Amino acid sequence: MYRSALAPIFVKPAIEKCEAAFAQSTKRLLTEFLKDPSRDVIPHLALPIVMHNLGILYGREKDVTEWISWGPDVWTATGPERDGSVLHAYIDRVYEESMSIESDDVWHRIAHMEIEGRQVSAIEFRGIVSVMLAGGRDTMVKMIAGILLHLGNNPADKEMLISEPGLIDSAVQEFLRYLTPIPWMGRTTVPETGATNLPDDRYVNISFVSGNFDPEVFPDPTTINLRRERNAHVAFGFGPHTCIGNHLAEFEVRVFLQVLLAMNFNWSISADTAIMRYPDELSSVPLVIEKLFITV
């Protein structure tokens, strides 16, 4: 019921209206970053691009500086504890604002949204907005950083995309497959609401990264092939629980690639870059890009 109510925010026509603003913002931020490219890409380029895109889509550009101040992972904004207190304080504040002041931004729409004939509660508002601010944050930061990492290490792929712009769509899907921004997701096999005597082994992990690197589906899966066809990846999950922001994510990656390639500068990856990789047969694949430094 929540998904269908929120769907109009994330459908393709709504996102496509933001194309010019996304491109303008991305170009401005990339240009500013290149004035001092010695800085870490994660907090100084990737995160600002993602937050400005959300500010444009949600009609809350005035909040972008605050969102950026929380860091790449909003849940750890106040320190090592995963409590999200900074995020919740912000949400409670904008809920009060949305209930008392008329606005055409997304928060106002959600605060006054009806679910099954009733207006959403403050608790529901907190849950919805938490997902909308945290869900597409570190995942998209990883996508932007991962693209810069790959193209910096493989300039021939960059030149190929510049000379063959028709490959950008397939490149978007291949980067999503290879980087798999959410590698896995936990699920419970037993409904927990009102249940007692819950088994300890009720939790399972759905491994999206395993699906995206299945050699029976993707030949040579640990290689980024920007010409890969029929790329049936599961970076957004699958079925009724497919990520509601999938169109937004694809659009953000496409716009970033287009702006990056149009600026046509050369860069390499600095030795100060820090990457946590998967174990065993996926040891060449980045799990977390902790720091990314480039040399222009």
CSV table of C-alpha atoms in Angstrom, one decimal:
chain,number,residue,atom,x,y,z
A,1,MET,CA,0.0,0.0,0.0
A,2,TYR,CA,2.9,2.4,0.7
A,3,ARG,CA,4.6,1.4,-2.5
A,4,SER,CA,1.6,2.3,-4.7
A,5,ALA,CA,1.2,5.6,-2.9
A,6,LEU,CA,4.8,6.6,-3.4
A,7,ALA,CA,5.1,5.3,-7.0
A,8,PRO,CA,4.2,8.6,-8.7
A,9,ILE,CA,7.4,10.2,-7.2
A,10,PHE,CA,9.7,7.6,-8.8
A,11,VAL,CA,8.0,6.8,-12.2
A,12,LYS,CA,10.1,7.5,-15.3
A,13,PRO,CA,8.1,10.6,-16.4
A,14,ALA,CA,8.6,12.3,-13.1
A,15,ILE,CA,12.3,11.6,-13.0
A,16,GLU,CA,12.9,12.6,-16.7
A,17,LYS,CA,11.6,16.1,-15.8
A,18,CYS,CA,14.8,16.4,-13.7
A,19,GLU,CA,17.2,15.6,-16.5
A,20,ALA,CA,18.4,19.1,-17.2
A,21,ALA,CA,18.7,20.0,-13.5
A,22,PHE,CA,20.6,16.8,-12.7
A,23,ALA,CA,23.0,17.4,-15.6
A,24,GLN,CA,23.6,21.1,-14.6
A,25,SER,CA,24.1,20.2,-11.0
A,26,THR,CA,26.5,17.3,-11.8
A,27,LYS,CA,28.6,19.4,-14.2
A,28,ARG,CA,28.8,22.2,-11.6
A,29,LEU,CA,29.9,19.9,-8.8
A,30,LEU,CA,32.4,18.0,-11.0
A,31,THR,CA,33.9,21.3,-12.2
A,32,GLU,CA,34.3,22.5,-8.7
A,33,PHE,CA,35.9,19.3,-7.6
A,34,LEU,CA,38.4,19.4,-10.4
A,35,LYS,CA,39.7,22.8,-9.0
A,36,ASP,CA,41.2,20.7,-6.2
A,37,PRO,CA,41.1,17.0,-7.3
A,38,SER,CA,43.4,15.9,-4.5
A,39,ARG,CA,40.4,15.5,-2.2
A,40,ASP,CA,38.6,12.2,-1.5
A,41,VAL,CA,36.0,11.7,-4.1
A,42,ILE,CA,33.5,10.0,-1.7
A,43,PRO,CA,32.6,13.0,0.5
A,44,HIS,CA,33.7,15.8,-1.9
A,45,LEU,CA,32.1,14.7,-5.2
A,46,ALA,CA,30.0,11.5,-5.1
A,47,LEU,CA,28.0,12.4,-2.0
A,48,PRO,CA,27.2,16.0,-3.1
A,49,ILE,CA,26.1,14.8,-6.5
A,50,VAL,CA,23.7,12.2,-5.0
A,51,MET,CA,22.3,14.6,-2.4
A,52,HIS,CA,21.8,17.4,-4.9
A,53,ASN,CA,19.9,15.0,-7.2
A,54,LEU,CA,17.6,14.0,-4.4
A,55,GLY,CA,17.1,17.7,-3.4
A,56,ILE,CA,16.0,18.4,-7.0
A,57,LEU,CA,13.6,15.4,-7.2
A,58,TYR,CA,12.1,16.0,-3.8
A,59,GLY,CA,11.9,19.8,-4.1
A,60,ARG,CA,14.1,20.3,-1.0
A,61,GLU,CA,17.3,21.8,-2.4
A,62,LYS,CA,17.4,24.0,0.7
A,63,ASP,CA,18.1,20.9,2.8
A,64,VAL,CA,21.0,19.5,0.7
A,65,THR,CA,23.8,21.1,2.8
A,66,GLU,CA,22.3,19.5,5.9
A,67,TRP,CA,22.0,16.1,4.2
A,68,ILE,CA,25.6,16.2,3.1
A,69,SER,CA,26.7,16.9,6.6
A,70,TRP,CA,25.5,13.5,7.7
A,71,GLY,CA,28.1,11.8,5.7
A,72,PRO,CA,27.8,8.9,3.2
A,73,ASP,CA,26.0,6.6,5.6
A,74,VAL,CA,23.3,8.6,7.4
A,75,TRP,CA,22.8,5.9,10.0
A,76,THR,CA,26.3,6.6,11.4
A,77,ALA,CA,26.0,10.4,11.3
A,78,THR,CA,26.4,10.8,15.1
A,79,GLY,CA,29.2,8.3,15.6
A,80,PRO,CA,29.8,4.6,15.6
A,81,GLU,CA,26.3,3.7,16.9
A,82,ARG,CA,23.8,2.8,14.2
A,83,ASP,CA,20.9,4.9,15.7
A,84,GLY,CA,20.1,7.4,13.0
A,85,SER,CA,19.3,10.1,15.6
A,86,VAL,CA,20.4,12.9,13.3
A,87,LEU,CA,18.1,11.7,10.5
A,88,HIS,CA,15.1,11.2,12.9
A,89,ALA,CA,15.6,14.7,14.3
A,90,TYR,CA,15.5,16.1,10.8
A,91,ILE,CA,12.4,14.1,9.9
A,92,ASP,CA,10.5,15.1,13.0
A,93,ARG,CA,11.3,18.8,12.2
A,94,VAL,CA,10.1,18.6,8.6
A,95,TYR,CA,7.0,16.7,9.6
A,96,GLU,CA,5.9,19.6,11.8
A,97,GLU,CA,6.8,22.0,9.0
A,98,SER,CA,4.8,20.0,6.5
A,99,MET,CA,1.7,19.9,8.8
A,100,SER,CA,1.7,23.6,9.4
A,101,ILE,CA,3.0,25.2,6.1
A,102,GLU,CA,1.7,24.8,2.6
A,103,SER,CA,4.3,23.6,0.1
A,104,ASP,CA,4.6,21.7,-3.1
A,105,ASP,CA,7.6,19.6,-2.0
A,106,VAL,CA,7.6,15.8,-1.6
A,107,TRP,CA,7.6,15.9,2.2
A,108,HIS,CA,4.4,17.9,2.2
A,109,ARG,CA,2.8,15.5,-0.2
A,110,ILE,CA,3.8,12.5,1.9
A,111,ALA,CA,2.6,14.1,5.2
A,112,HIS,CA,-0.8,14.7,3.7
A,113,MET,CA,-0.9,11.4,1.8
A,114,GLU,CA,-3.8,9.0,2.4
A,115,ILE,CA,-3.3,5.3,2.9
A,116,GLU,CA,-6.5,3.2,2.8
A,117,GLY,CA,-8.6,6.2,3.4
A,118,ARG,CA,-6.6,7.7,6.3
A,119,GLN,CA,-3.8,10.2,6.5
A,120,VAL,CA,-0.3,8.8,7.3
A,121,SER,CA,0.8,9.1,10.9
A,122,ALA,CA,3.9,10.8,12.2
A,123,ILE,CA,5.5,7.3,12.7
A,124,GLU,CA,4.7,6.3,9.2
A,125,PHE,CA,6.1,9.6,7.9
A,126,ARG,CA,9.3,8.9,9.7
A,127,GLY,CA,9.6,5.4,8.2
A,128,ILE,CA,8.9,6.5,4.7
A,129,VAL,CA,11.2,9.5,4.7
A,130,SER,CA,14.0,7.5,6.4
A,131,VAL,CA,14.0,5.1,3.5
A,132,MET,CA,13.8,7.9,0.9
A,133,LEU,CA,16.8,9.6,2.4
A,134,ALA,CA,19.0,6.6,3.4
A,135,GLY,CA,18.0,4.1,0.7
A,136,GLY,CA,19.5,5.8,-2.3
A,137,ARG,CA,22.5,7.4,-0.5
A,138,ASP,CA,25.5,5.2,0.0
A,139,THR,CA,24.3,2.9,-2.8
A,140,MET,CA,24.5,5.7,-5.4
A,141,VAL,CA,27.8,7.0,-3.9
A,142,LYS,CA,29.3,3.6,-4.5
A,143,MET,CA,28.0,3.7,-8.1
A,144,ILE,CA,29.6,7.1,-8.9
A,145,ALA,CA,32.9,6.1,-7.1
A,146,GLY,CA,32.9,2.7,-8.8
A,147,ILE,CA,32.5,4.2,-12.3
A,148,LEU,CA,35.4,6.7,-11.7
A,149,LEU,CA,37.5,3.8,-10.3
A,150,HIS,CA,36.9,1.6,-13.3
A,151,LEU,CA,37.3,4.2,-16.0
A,152,GLY,CA,40.4,5.6,-14.3
A,153,ASN,CA,42.0,2.2,-14.3
A,154,ASN,CA,40.7,1.4,-17.8
A,155,PRO,CA,40.9,4.5,-20.0
A,156,ALA,CA,40.2,2.5,-23.1
A,157,ASP,CA,36.7,1.9,-21.8
A,158,LYS,CA,36.3,5.6,-21.3
A,159,GLU,CA,37.5,6.4,-24.9
A,160,MET,CA,35.1,3.7,-26.2
A,161,LEU,CA,32.1,5.3,-24.5
A,162,ILE,CA,33.1,8.7,-25.8
A,163,SER,CA,33.4,7.4,-29.4
A,164,GLU,CA,30.3,5.2,-29.2
A,165,PRO,CA,27.8,7.0,-27.0
A,166,GLY,CA,25.2,4.5,-28.0
A,167,LEU,CA,26.9,2.1,-25.5
A,168,ILE,CA,26.0,4.3,-22.5
A,169,ASP,CA,22.7,2.4,-21.8
A,170,SER,CA,24.4,-1.0,-21.8
A,171,ALA,CA,27.2,0.6,-19.7
A,172,VAL,CA,24.7,1.7,-17.1
A,173,GLN,CA,23.4,-1.8,-16.7
A,174,GLU,CA,26.8,-3.4,-16.6
A,175,PHE,CA,28.0,-1.0,-13.9
A,176,LEU,CA,24.9,-1.8,-11.9
A,177,ARG,CA,25.5,-5.5,-12.2
A,178,TYR,CA,29.2,-5.4,-11.4
A,179,LEU,CA,29.0,-2.9,-8.5
A,180,THR,CA,25.8,-4.4,-7.1
A,181,PRO,CA,25.3,-1.4,-4.7
A,182,ILE,CA,23.3,-3.6,-2.3
A,183,PRO,CA,25.1,-7.0,-2.2
A,184,TRP,CA,22.6,-8.8,-0.1
A,185,MET,CA,19.5,-8.3,2.0
A,186,GLY,CA,18.3,-10.0,5.2
A,187,ARG,CA,14.9,-11.7,5.4
A,188,THR,CA,13.0,-13.6,8.1
A,189,THR,CA,11.3,-16.9,7.3
A,190,VAL,CA,8.8,-16.5,10.1
A,191,PRO,CA,6.3,-13.6,10.5
A,192,GLU,CA,7.5,-11.9,13.7
A,193,THR,CA,4.5,-9.6,14.5
A,194,GLY,CA,2.8,-11.1,17.6
A,195,ALA,CA,4.9,-14.3,17.4
A,196,THR,CA,6.4,-16.1,20.3
A,197,ASN,CA,9.2,-18.7,20.5
A,198,LEU,CA,10.9,-17.5,17.4
A,199,PRO,CA,13.5,-19.9,16.0
A,200,ASP,CA,17.1,-18.6,16.0
A,201,ASP,CA,17.6,-19.7,12.4
A,202,ARG,CA,14.7,-17.8,11.0
A,203,TYR,CA,17.0,-15.3,9.2
A,204,VAL,CA,18.3,-15.7,5.7
A,205,ASN,CA,20.4,-13.6,3.4
A,206,ILE,CA,19.3,-13.0,-0.2
A,207,SER,CA,22.5,-12.6,-2.1
A,208,PHE,CA,22.1,-10.3,-5.1
A,209,VAL,CA,25.8,-10.3,-5.7
A,210,SER,CA,25.8,-14.1,-6.2
A,211,GLY,CA,23.1,-13.7,-8.8
A,212,ASN,CA,25.0,-10.9,-10.6
A,213,PHE,CA,28.2,-13.0,-10.8
A,214,ASP,CA,26.6,-16.3,-11.8
A,215,PRO,CA,28.8,-17.5,-14.6
A,216,GLU,CA,26.0,-19.5,-16.1
A,217,VAL,CA,24.1,-16.2,-16.7
A,218,PHE,CA,27.0,-13.8,-17.2
A,219,PRO,CA,30.1,-15.1,-19.1
A,220,ASP,CA,33.3,-13.9,-17.5
A,221,PRO,CA,31.3,-12.2,-14.7
A,222,THR,CA,34.3,-10.5,-12.9
A,223,THR,CA,35.1,-8.5,-16.0
A,224,ILE,CA,33.2,-5.3,-16.8
A,225,ASN,CA,32.0,-5.7,-20.4
A,226,LEU,CA,30.3,-2.5,-21.5
A,227,ARG,CA,29.0,-4.3,-24.6
A,228,ARG,CA,27.3,-7.0,-22.5
A,229,GLU,CA,23.8,-7.8,-23.9
A,230,ARG,CA,20.7,-9.2,-22.2
A,231,ASN,CA,22.0,-8.0,-18.8
A,232,ALA,CA,19.4,-9.5,-16.6
A,233,HIS,CA,21.0,-8.4,-13.3
A,234,VAL,CA,19.3,-8.3,-9.9
A,235,ALA,CA,21.0,-5.1,-8.6
A,236,PHE,CA,17.5,-3.8,-7.7
A,237,GLY,CA,16.1,-7.1,-6.5
A,238,PHE,CA,13.3,-8.8,-8.5
A,239,GLY,CA,9.5,-9.1,-8.5
A,240,PRO,CA,7.1,-7.2,-6.3
A,241,HIS,CA,9.9,-6.0,-4.0
A,242,THR,CA,12.0,-4.6,-6.8
A,243,CYS,CA,13.6,-1.3,-5.5
A,244,ILE,CA,11.1,1.5,-6.0
A,245,GLY,CA,14.0,3.8,-6.9
A,246,ASN,CA,15.4,1.7,-9.7
A,247,HIS,CA,14.5,4.2,-12.5
A,248,LEU,CA,16.0,7.0,-10.4
A,249,ALA,CA,19.3,5.1,-9.9
A,250,GLU,CA,19.6,4.2,-13.6
A,251,PHE,CA,18.9,7.9,-14.5
A,252,GLU,CA,21.5,9.2,-12.1
A,253,VAL,CA,24.1,6.8,-13.4
A,254,ARG,CA,23.3,7.7,-17.0
A,255,VAL,CA,23.4,11.5,-16.4
A,256,PHE,CA,26.7,11.2,-14.5
A,257,LEU,CA,28.3,9.2,-17.3
A,258,GLN,CA,27.1,11.6,-19.9
A,259,VAL,CA,28.4,14.7,-18.0
A,260,LEU,CA,31.7,12.9,-17.2
A,261,LEU,CA,32.4,11.8,-20.7
A,262,ALA,CA,31.4,15.2,-22.2
A,263,MET,CA,34.0,16.9,-20.0
A,264,ASN,CA,36.6,14.5,-21.5
A,265,PHE,CA,39.4,14.8,-19.0
A,266,ASN,CA,41.9,12.1,-18.1
A,267,TRP,CA,42.5,10.7,-14.6
A,268,SER,CA,44.2,7.8,-12.9
A,269,ILE,CA,43.6,6.2,-9.5
A,270,SER,CA,45.9,7.3,-6.6
A,271,ALA,CA,47.6,4.8,-4.3
A,272,ASP,CA,45.8,6.4,-1.4
A,273,THR,CA,42.5,4.8,-2.5
A,274,ALA,CA,41.1,2.3,0.0
A,275,ILE,CA,38.9,-0.5,-1.2
A,276,MET,CA,37.3,-3.5,0.7
A,277,ARG,CA,36.9,-6.4,-1.7
A,278,TYR,CA,34.9,-9.6,-1.7
A,279,PRO,CA,36.6,-12.8,-0.7
A,280,ASP,CA,37.6,-15.8,-2.8
A,281,GLU,CA,36.7,-15.8,-6.4
A,282,LEU,CA,35.3,-12.2,-6.3
A,283,SER,CA,38.5,-10.8,-4.8
A,284,SER,CA,38.9,-8.4,-7.7
A,285,VAL,CA,35.4,-6.9,-7.2
A,286,PRO,CA,34.9,-3.9,-4.8
A,287,LEU,CA,32.5,-4.4,-1.9
A,288,VAL,CA,33.1,-1.0,-0.3
A,289,ILE,CA,35.0,1.9,-1.8
A,290,GLU,CA,36.1,3.5,1.5
A,291,LYS,CA,38.3,6.2,0.0
A,292,LEU,CA,38.9,7.2,-3.6
A,293,PHE,CA,41.6,9.6,-4.8
A,294,ILE,CA,42.3,10.4,-8.4
A,295,THR,CA,45.2,12.1,-10.2
A,296,VAL,CA,44.2,14.4,-13.0
